[in-house]
GROMACS .gro file of C-alpha atoms in nm:
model
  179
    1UNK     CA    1   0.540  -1.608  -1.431
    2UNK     CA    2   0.896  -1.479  -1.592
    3UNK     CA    3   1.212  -1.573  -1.345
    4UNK     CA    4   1.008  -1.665  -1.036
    5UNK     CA    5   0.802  -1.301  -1.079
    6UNK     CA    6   0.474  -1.257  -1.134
    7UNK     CA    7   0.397  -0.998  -1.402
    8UNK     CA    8   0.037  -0.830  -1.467
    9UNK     CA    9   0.071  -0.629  -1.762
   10UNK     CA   10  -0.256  -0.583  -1.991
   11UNK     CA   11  -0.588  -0.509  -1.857
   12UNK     CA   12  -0.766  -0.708  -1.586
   13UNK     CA   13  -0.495  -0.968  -1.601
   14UNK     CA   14  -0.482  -1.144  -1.260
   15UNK     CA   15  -0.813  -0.985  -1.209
   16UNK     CA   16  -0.995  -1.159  -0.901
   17UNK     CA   17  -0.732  -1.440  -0.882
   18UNK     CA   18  -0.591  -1.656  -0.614
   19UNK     CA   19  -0.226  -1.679  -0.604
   20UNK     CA   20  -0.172  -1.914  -0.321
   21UNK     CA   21   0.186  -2.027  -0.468
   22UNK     CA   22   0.436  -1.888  -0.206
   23UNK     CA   23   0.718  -2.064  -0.330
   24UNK     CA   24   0.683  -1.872  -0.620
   25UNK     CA   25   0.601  -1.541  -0.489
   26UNK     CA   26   0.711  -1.518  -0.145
   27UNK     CA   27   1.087  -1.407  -0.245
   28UNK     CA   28   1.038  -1.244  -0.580
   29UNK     CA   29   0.876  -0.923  -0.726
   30UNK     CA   30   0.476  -0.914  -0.839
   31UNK     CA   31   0.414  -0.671  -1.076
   32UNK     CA   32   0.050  -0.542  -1.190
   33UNK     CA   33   0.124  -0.264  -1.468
   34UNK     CA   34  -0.238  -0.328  -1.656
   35UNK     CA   35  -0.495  -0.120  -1.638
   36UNK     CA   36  -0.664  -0.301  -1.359
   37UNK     CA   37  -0.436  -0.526  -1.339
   38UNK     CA   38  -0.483  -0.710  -0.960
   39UNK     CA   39  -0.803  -0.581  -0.911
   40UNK     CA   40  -0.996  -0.741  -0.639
   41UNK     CA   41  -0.712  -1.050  -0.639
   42UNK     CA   42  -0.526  -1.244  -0.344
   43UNK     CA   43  -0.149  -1.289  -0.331
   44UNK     CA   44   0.089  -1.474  -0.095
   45UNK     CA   45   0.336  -1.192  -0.049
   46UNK     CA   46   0.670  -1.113  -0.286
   47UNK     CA   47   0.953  -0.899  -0.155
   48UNK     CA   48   0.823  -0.593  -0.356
   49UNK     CA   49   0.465  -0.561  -0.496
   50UNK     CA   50   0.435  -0.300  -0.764
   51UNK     CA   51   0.069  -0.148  -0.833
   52UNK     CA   52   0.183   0.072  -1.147
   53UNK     CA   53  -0.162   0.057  -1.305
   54UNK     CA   54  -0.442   0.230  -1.315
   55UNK     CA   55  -0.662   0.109  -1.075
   56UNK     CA   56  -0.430  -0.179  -1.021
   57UNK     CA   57  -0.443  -0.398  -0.739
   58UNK     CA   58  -0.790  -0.177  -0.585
   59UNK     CA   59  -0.942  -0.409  -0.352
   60UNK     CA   60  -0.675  -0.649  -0.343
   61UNK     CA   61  -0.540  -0.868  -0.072
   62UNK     CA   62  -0.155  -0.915  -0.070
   63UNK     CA   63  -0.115  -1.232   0.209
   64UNK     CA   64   0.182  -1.257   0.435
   65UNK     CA   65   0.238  -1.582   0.504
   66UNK     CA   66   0.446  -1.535   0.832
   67UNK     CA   67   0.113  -1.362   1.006
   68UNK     CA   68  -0.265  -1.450   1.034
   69UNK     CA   69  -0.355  -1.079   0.930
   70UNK     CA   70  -0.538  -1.048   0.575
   71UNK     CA   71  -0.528  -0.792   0.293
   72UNK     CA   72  -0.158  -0.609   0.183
   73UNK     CA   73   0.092  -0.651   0.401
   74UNK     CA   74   0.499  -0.678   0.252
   75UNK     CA   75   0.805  -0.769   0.342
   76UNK     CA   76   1.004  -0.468   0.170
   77UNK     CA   77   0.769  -0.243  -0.081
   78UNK     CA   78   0.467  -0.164  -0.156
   79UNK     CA   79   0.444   0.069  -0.429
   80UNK     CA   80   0.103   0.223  -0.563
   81UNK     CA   81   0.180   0.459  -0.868
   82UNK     CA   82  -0.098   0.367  -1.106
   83UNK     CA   83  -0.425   0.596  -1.075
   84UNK     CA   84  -0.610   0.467  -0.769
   85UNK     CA   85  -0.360   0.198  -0.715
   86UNK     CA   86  -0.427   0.038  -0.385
   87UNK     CA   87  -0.752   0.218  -0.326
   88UNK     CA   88  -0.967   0.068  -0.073
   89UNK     CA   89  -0.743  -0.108   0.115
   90UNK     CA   90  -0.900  -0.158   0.459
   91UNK     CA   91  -0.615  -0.301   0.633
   92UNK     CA   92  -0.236  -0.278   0.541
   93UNK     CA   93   0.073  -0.377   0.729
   94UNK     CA   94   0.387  -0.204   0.613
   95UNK     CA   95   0.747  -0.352   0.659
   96UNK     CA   96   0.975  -0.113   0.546
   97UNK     CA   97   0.861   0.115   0.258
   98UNK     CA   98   0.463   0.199   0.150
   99UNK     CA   99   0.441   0.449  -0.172
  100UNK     CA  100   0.174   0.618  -0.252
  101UNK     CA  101   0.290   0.800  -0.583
  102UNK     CA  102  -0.068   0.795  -0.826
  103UNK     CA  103  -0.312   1.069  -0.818
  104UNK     CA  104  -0.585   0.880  -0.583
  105UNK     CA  105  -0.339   0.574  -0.511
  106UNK     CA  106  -0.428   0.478  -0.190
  107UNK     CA  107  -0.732   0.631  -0.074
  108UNK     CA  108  -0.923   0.551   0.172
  109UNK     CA  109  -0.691   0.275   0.266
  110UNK     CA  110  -0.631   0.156   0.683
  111UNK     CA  111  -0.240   0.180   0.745
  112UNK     CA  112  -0.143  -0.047   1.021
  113UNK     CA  113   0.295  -0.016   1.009
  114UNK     CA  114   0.404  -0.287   1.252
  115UNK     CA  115   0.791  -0.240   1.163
  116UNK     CA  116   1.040   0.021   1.270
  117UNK     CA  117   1.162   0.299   1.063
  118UNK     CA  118   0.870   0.189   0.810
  119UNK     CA  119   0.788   0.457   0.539
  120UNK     CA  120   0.498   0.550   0.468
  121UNK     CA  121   0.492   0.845   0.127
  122UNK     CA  122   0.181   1.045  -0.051
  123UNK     CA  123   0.365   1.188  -0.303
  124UNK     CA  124   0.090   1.160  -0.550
  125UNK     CA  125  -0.222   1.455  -0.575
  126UNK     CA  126  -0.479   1.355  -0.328
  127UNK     CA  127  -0.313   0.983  -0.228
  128UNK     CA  128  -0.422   0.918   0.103
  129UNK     CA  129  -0.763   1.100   0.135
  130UNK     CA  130  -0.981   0.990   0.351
  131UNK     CA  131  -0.716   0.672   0.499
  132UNK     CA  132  -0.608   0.630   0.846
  133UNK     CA  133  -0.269   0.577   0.954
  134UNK     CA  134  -0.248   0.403   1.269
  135UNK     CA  135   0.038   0.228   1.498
  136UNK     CA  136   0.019  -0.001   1.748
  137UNK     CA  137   0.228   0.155   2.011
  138UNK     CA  138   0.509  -0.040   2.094
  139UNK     CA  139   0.802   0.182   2.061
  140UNK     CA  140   0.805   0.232   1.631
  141UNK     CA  141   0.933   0.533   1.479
  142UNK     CA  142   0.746   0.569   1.157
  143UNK     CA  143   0.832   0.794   0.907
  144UNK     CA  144   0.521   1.007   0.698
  145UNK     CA  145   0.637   1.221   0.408
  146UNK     CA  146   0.309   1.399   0.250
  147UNK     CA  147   0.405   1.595  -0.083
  148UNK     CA  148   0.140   1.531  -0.287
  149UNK     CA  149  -0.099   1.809  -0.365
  150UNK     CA  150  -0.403   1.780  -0.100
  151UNK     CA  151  -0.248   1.390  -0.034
  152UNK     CA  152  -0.305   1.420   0.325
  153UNK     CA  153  -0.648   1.565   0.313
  154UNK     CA  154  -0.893   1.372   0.552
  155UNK     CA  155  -0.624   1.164   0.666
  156UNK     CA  156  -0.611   1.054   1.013
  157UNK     CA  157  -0.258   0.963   1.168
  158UNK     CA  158  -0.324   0.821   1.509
  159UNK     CA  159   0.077   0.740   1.688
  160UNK     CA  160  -0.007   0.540   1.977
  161UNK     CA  161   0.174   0.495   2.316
  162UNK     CA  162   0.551   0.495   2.269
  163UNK     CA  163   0.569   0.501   1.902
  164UNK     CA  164   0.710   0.825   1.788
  165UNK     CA  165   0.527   0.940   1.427
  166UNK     CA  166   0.775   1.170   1.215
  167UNK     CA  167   0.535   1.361   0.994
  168UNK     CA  168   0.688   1.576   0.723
  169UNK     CA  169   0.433   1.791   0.507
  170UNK     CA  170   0.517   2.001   0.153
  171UNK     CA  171   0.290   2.257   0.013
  172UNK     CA  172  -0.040   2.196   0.069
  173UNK     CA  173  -0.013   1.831   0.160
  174UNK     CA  174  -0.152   1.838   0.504
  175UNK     CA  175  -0.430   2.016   0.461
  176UNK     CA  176  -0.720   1.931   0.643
  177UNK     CA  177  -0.487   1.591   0.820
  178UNK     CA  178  -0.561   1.480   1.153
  179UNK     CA  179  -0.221   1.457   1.312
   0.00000   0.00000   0.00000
């Protein structure tokens, strides 16, 4: 820990760990830069979580504390830029921004944005394959930017009831997305 953060920078460190400090975390930045760094580990949410690894934070859980739900869910940022970063994800709850900048980052994740105006962004080749993107219709406007070459591609984006789903596709982004 360096000023309240938590910092993952060589490879595997935090690997399959239990961070269940939120005093610590729950107002500060945790960053997994490692190769692997995060992998398969549980945190009480920070502010920002920052998957800039390869492969970091794959299989992770990132705890809120002010909800029951499990697996990543932030306050302000998530943002996957490693290689596969924040792969596998089956269940994530986005607050305000979700980035999905890595080649891979992402995929085959379940998006659950409970927050308006959230932002959801594959900006990196093939992010998002194969994830679903769903809200829980009760009057959000979420925001999908797809730029990424092929990020969208088996991608499922399900806006329910009253929420209105702003989807916004460069290139070759949305091929083969389920809008």
């Amino acid at each position: 820990f360096q000023w309240g953060n938590l910092y993952c920078n060589d490879y595997m460190e935090c690997y399959a760990y239990d961070y269940s400090l939120s005093s610590v975390c729950s107002d500060n930045t945790i960053h997994c830069s490692g190769s692997r760094s995060c992998w398969d580990s549980d945190f009480i949410q920070g502010k920002h979580v920052e998957c800039r690894g390869s492969q970091s934070c794959t299989y992770s859980n990132i705890i809120n504390t002010n909800t029951t739900q499990t697996n990543i869910q932030t306050s302000r940022s998530l943002l996957c830029n490693g290689l596969y970063s924040c792969a596998f994800i089956p269940f994530i709850n986005v607050a305000e921004i979700y980035q999905c900048d890595g080649a891979f980052s992402c995929y085959q994740s379940y998006i659950f944005p409970q927050y308006n105006n959230a932002e959801i962004s594959g900006n990196g080749a093939y992010s998002l394959v194969n994830s679903r993107i769903e809200t829980p219709g009760t009057g959000l406007n979420i925001y999908i930017n797809l730029s990424g070459y092929n990020s969208g591609y088996n991608t499922s984006i399900i806006c329910k009831g009253s929420d209105i789903c702003h989807l916004k596709c460069q290139g070759n982004a949305c091929n083969f997305t389920y809008f």
